[in-house]
Structures are given as structure tokens and as C-alpha cells.
mmCIF file of C-alpha atoms in Angstrom:
data_model
loop_
_atom_site.group_PDB
_atom_site.id
_atom_site.type_symbol
_atom_site.label_atom_id
_atom_site.label_comp_id
_atom_site.label_asym_id
_atom_site.label_seq_id
_atom_site.Cartn_x
_atom_site.Cartn_y
_atom_site.Cartn_z
ATOM 1 C CA MET V 1 217.256 112.091 -75.376
ATOM 2 C CA GLN V 2 216.069 108.793 -76.767
ATOM 3 C CA ASN V 3 218.266 106.314 -78.578
ATOM 4 C CA ILE V 4 218.240 106.735 -82.388
ATOM 5 C CA ASN V 5 217.326 103.090 -82.963
ATOM 6 C CA ASN V 6 214.343 103.362 -80.610
ATOM 7 C CA LEU V 7 213.148 106.519 -82.335
ATOM 8 C CA LEU V 8 213.473 104.984 -85.794
ATOM 9 C CA SER V 9 211.674 101.840 -84.679
ATOM 10 C CA GLU V 10 208.845 103.799 -83.097
ATOM 11 C CA TYR V 11 208.545 106.012 -86.187
ATOM 12 C CA GLY V 12 208.455 102.915 -88.379
ATOM 13 C CA GLU V 13 205.413 101.579 -86.518
ATOM 14 C CA SER V 14 203.146 104.006 -88.368
ATOM 15 C CA HIS V 15 204.977 103.601 -91.680
ATOM 16 C CA LYS V 16 204.555 99.967 -92.737
ATOM 17 C CA ASN V 17 202.286 100.353 -95.762
ATOM 18 C CA GLU V 18 204.338 100.368 -98.983
ATOM 19 C CA THR V 19 202.307 103.202 -100.547
ATOM 20 C CA ASN V 20 202.709 105.342 -97.444
ATOM 21 C CA LYS V 21 206.448 104.619 -97.434
ATOM 22 C CA ALA V 22 206.727 105.635 -101.096
ATOM 23 C CA ILE V 23 204.817 108.842 -100.399
ATOM 24 C CA HIS V 24 207.197 109.566 -97.513
ATOM 25 C CA TRP V 25 210.222 109.103 -99.784
ATOM 26 C CA VAL V 26 208.896 111.974 -101.882
ATOM 27 C CA CYS V 27 207.164 114.185 -99.324
ATOM 28 C CA VAL V 28 209.565 114.153 -96.357
ATOM 29 C CA PRO V 29 212.525 115.499 -98.362
ATOM 30 C CA LEU V 30 210.208 118.023 -100.045
ATOM 31 C CA ILE V 31 208.925 119.258 -96.688
ATOM 32 C CA PHE V 32 212.471 119.526 -95.356
ATOM 33 C CA PHE V 33 213.562 121.424 -98.474
ATOM 34 C CA SER V 34 210.530 123.718 -98.338
ATOM 35 C CA ILE V 35 211.293 124.695 -94.748
ATOM 36 C CA VAL V 36 214.899 125.380 -95.686
ATOM 37 C CA GLY V 37 213.634 127.433 -98.643
ATOM 38 C CA ILE V 38 211.323 129.524 -96.484
ATOM 39 C CA PHE V 39 214.106 130.210 -93.985
ATOM 40 C CA TYR V 40 216.619 130.817 -96.790
ATOM 41 C CA SER V 41 214.321 133.584 -98.016
ATOM 42 C CA ILE V 42 214.709 135.433 -94.719
ATOM 43 C CA LYS V 43 217.933 137.370 -95.138
ATOM 44 C CA LEU V 44 220.127 138.596 -92.303
ATOM 45 C CA PRO V 45 222.059 141.871 -92.431
ATOM 46 C CA PHE V 46 225.398 140.031 -92.352
ATOM 47 C CA TYR V 47 227.734 138.975 -95.152
ATOM 48 C CA ILE V 48 230.601 136.515 -95.366
ATOM 49 C CA ASN V 49 232.803 136.817 -98.449
ATOM 50 C CA GLY V 50 230.064 138.790 -100.160
ATOM 51 C CA ILE V 51 227.396 136.183 -99.450
ATOM 52 C CA GLN V 52 224.413 137.358 -97.440
ATOM 53 C CA LEU V 53 223.582 135.122 -94.502
ATOM 54 C CA ASN V 54 220.050 133.852 -93.968
ATOM 55 C CA VAL V 55 217.923 132.204 -91.285
ATOM 56 C CA ALA V 56 218.253 128.776 -92.970
ATOM 57 C CA LEU V 57 221.897 128.605 -91.894
ATOM 58 C CA ILE V 58 220.954 129.046 -88.231
ATOM 59 C CA PHE V 59 218.070 126.585 -88.588
ATOM 60 C CA LEU V 60 220.273 123.937 -90.206
ATOM 61 C CA LEU V 61 223.021 124.307 -87.612
ATOM 62 C CA THR V 62 220.427 123.637 -84.921
ATOM 63 C CA VAL V 63 219.059 120.672 -86.869
ATOM 64 C CA LEU V 64 222.551 119.236 -87.307
ATOM 65 C CA PHE V 65 223.253 119.545 -83.563
ATOM 66 C CA TYR V 66 220.102 117.511 -82.936
ATOM 67 C CA TYR V 67 221.138 114.813 -85.426
ATOM 68 C CA THR V 68 224.683 114.760 -84.035
ATOM 69 C CA ALA V 69 223.279 114.137 -80.556
ATOM 70 C CA LEU V 70 221.388 111.140 -81.965
ATOM 71 C CA SER V 71 224.148 109.744 -84.181
ATOM 72 C CA PHE V 72 227.313 111.332 -85.550
ATOM 73 C CA LYS V 73 227.180 109.098 -88.640
ATOM 74 C CA LEU V 74 223.572 110.078 -89.261
ATOM 75 C CA ALA V 75 224.490 113.749 -88.920
ATOM 76 C CA ILE V 76 227.031 113.389 -91.732
ATOM 77 C CA GLY V 77 224.354 112.135 -94.124
ATOM 78 C CA MET V 78 221.992 114.861 -93.019
ATOM 79 C CA LEU V 79 224.754 117.446 -93.512
ATOM 80 C CA VAL V 80 225.074 116.329 -97.132
ATOM 81 C CA PHE V 81 221.312 116.633 -97.592
ATOM 82 C CA CYS V 82 221.312 120.073 -95.917
ATOM 83 C CA ILE V 83 224.030 121.270 -98.284
ATOM 84 C CA LEU V 84 222.038 119.996 -101.270
ATOM 85 C CA CYS V 85 218.988 121.912 -100.020
ATOM 86 C CA LEU V 86 221.038 125.090 -99.638
ATOM 87 C CA LEU V 87 222.524 124.711 -103.114
ATOM 88 C CA LEU V 88 219.072 124.203 -104.619
ATOM 89 C CA CYS V 89 217.803 127.307 -102.806
ATOM 90 C CA GLN V 90 220.744 129.296 -104.131
ATOM 91 C CA PHE V 91 220.098 127.976 -107.655
ATOM 92 C CA ILE V 92 216.401 128.884 -107.552
ATOM 93 C CA GLU V 93 217.163 132.395 -106.281
ATOM 94 C CA ALA V 94 219.980 132.953 -108.769
ATOM 95 C CA ASN V 95 217.943 131.842 -111.779
ATOM 96 C CA GLY V 96 214.771 133.697 -110.828
ATOM 97 C CA PHE V 97 212.240 131.037 -111.825
ATOM 98 C CA ALA V 98 209.942 132.410 -109.148
ATOM 99 C CA GLN V 99 210.291 133.676 -105.614
ATOM 100 C CA LEU V 100 211.906 130.966 -103.485
ATOM 101 C CA TRP V 101 209.548 131.626 -100.572
ATOM 102 C CA PHE V 102 206.512 131.177 -102.845
ATOM 103 C CA ILE V 103 207.802 127.941 -104.377
ATOM 104 C CA SER V 104 208.659 126.687 -100.884
ATOM 105 C CA ILE V 105 205.185 127.395 -99.524
ATOM 106 C CA LEU V 106 203.538 125.600 -102.467
ATOM 107 C CA ILE V 107 205.831 122.586 -101.985
ATOM 108 C CA PHE V 108 205.185 122.610 -98.233
ATOM 109 C CA ILE V 109 201.393 122.536 -98.677
ATOM 110 C CA ALA V 110 201.421 119.915 -101.437
ATOM 111 C CA ALA V 111 203.860 117.649 -99.565
ATOM 112 C CA TRP V 112 201.811 117.784 -96.353
ATOM 113 C CA ILE V 113 198.683 116.885 -98.306
ATOM 114 C CA GLY V 114 200.641 113.904 -99.621
ATOM 115 C CA GLN V 115 201.806 112.960 -96.132
ATOM 116 C CA PHE V 116 198.292 112.992 -94.700
ATOM 117 C CA TYR V 117 197.003 111.018 -97.667
ATOM 118 C CA GLY V 118 199.717 108.419 -97.041
ATOM 119 C CA HIS V 119 198.695 108.136 -93.410
ATOM 120 C CA LYS V 120 195.055 107.783 -94.432
ATOM 121 C CA ILE V 121 196.096 104.809 -96.570
ATOM 122 C CA GLU V 122 198.204 103.490 -93.671
ATOM 123 C CA GLY V 123 195.289 103.860 -91.276
ATOM 124 C CA LYS V 124 197.509 105.366 -88.582
ATOM 125 C CA LYS V 125 198.065 108.921 -87.429
ATOM 126 C CA PRO V 126 201.407 110.575 -88.147
ATOM 127 C CA SER V 127 203.956 109.946 -85.373
ATOM 128 C CA PHE V 128 204.384 113.647 -84.641
ATOM 129 C CA PHE V 129 200.838 113.732 -83.218
ATOM 130 C CA LYS V 130 202.317 111.742 -80.331
ATOM 131 C CA ASP V 131 205.636 113.625 -80.086
ATOM 132 C CA LEU V 132 206.750 116.627 -82.149
ATOM 133 C CA GLN V 133 210.278 115.225 -82.118
ATOM 134 C CA PHE V 134 209.132 112.839 -84.856
ATOM 135 C CA LEU V 135 209.054 115.751 -87.298
ATOM 136 C CA MET V 136 212.853 115.525 -87.104
ATOM 137 C CA VAL V 137 212.929 111.730 -87.045
ATOM 138 C CA GLY V 138 211.230 111.427 -90.459
ATOM 139 C CA PRO V 139 214.266 112.578 -92.463
ATOM 140 C CA ALA V 140 216.526 110.449 -90.238
ATOM 141 C CA TRP V 141 214.290 107.430 -90.855
ATOM 142 C CA LEU V 142 214.758 107.820 -94.612
ATOM 143 C CA MET V 143 218.494 108.410 -94.198
ATOM 144 C CA SER V 144 218.725 105.192 -92.157
ATOM 145 C CA PHE V 145 217.433 103.242 -95.191
ATOM 146 C CA ILE V 146 220.094 104.849 -97.385
ATOM 147 C CA TYR V 147 222.722 103.902 -94.790
ATOM 148 C CA LYS V 148 221.459 100.297 -94.709
ATOM 149 C CA LYS V 149 221.585 100.121 -98.506
ATOM 150 C CA LEU V 150 225.192 101.342 -98.385
ATOM 151 C CA GLY V 151 226.058 98.870 -95.629
ATOM 152 C CA LEU V 152 226.674 101.629 -93.087
ATOM 153 C CA GLY V 153 225.502 101.557 -89.491
ATOM 154 C CA LEU V 154 224.194 104.442 -87.465
#
């Protein structure tokens, strides 16, 4: 597995334009949330303390193992974001605004349109065209900026 700093640097090569960066600050978290929402909608026939388990929990555990392998500190920040996504999914389901899976699919499509528009402005293809691993590096790239702002290292 590559070094986290190398991955972030390589990802950053196709994310230098300020407009594209701003679009990524909106769209990457939305895409991540939408995937969690889709998986959260797939219920498992198991309960813990009366709470029905879902596929999102398995997905996020796998994601967190990946981030932990890259950087334990990074994984902590991503854990916080994962918990926020789960809480938002629970809130949407509990308050019945609309079906979570439907909202998630709409967000997913709109956010990807935004991402591709940002890369059109940038004039460079998305990093994941080179290596699918960069689909996971995007959220880490944003988290690394939050860590820098807080004076934390990876």
C-alpha cells in the first residue's frame, strides 16, 4: 500500500484549480454520504439493542480499515465523519422526509455531475481514472486540509 502523503500529493495534482477544489469540498462529502445512505437503506436481518443492522455498517468498517492502514490519525477523523453520515441517515429515515435510498441516489447523481464539471474546469481527468483507489483518497484529501488547519499531522 502506498504512503498516505504520496497518495494525497498525487491526488492533489489534478485538483489545483480553486473552483474545482471548492466543488470537491461540496461534492466529495455528498458522494460519500450518498453511498452510505444507499447502503444504510439495505437492512440486514440482525438487531443489536433493538436497532436493525444495515449494509452501511459493514461498508464503513471496511472503509475505516483502509484509512487506518494509511494513517491512524486520519482514520479517527474519518470515523467522526462516518458517524455523522450514519446519524444523518438515521435522522432522514426517522423523520420520513422521503425514502433515504431515493434521496441518496439523487445526491449521488448531482454530486458526480458537479465533480465532472469541476474536472472540466480543471482541464484534468479525475484521479480515479488512473487508479480506483483514488475514490477513497478524495475524502482523505479533504480531511488532510482540516487536519492542517487544526495543526494536526497525519
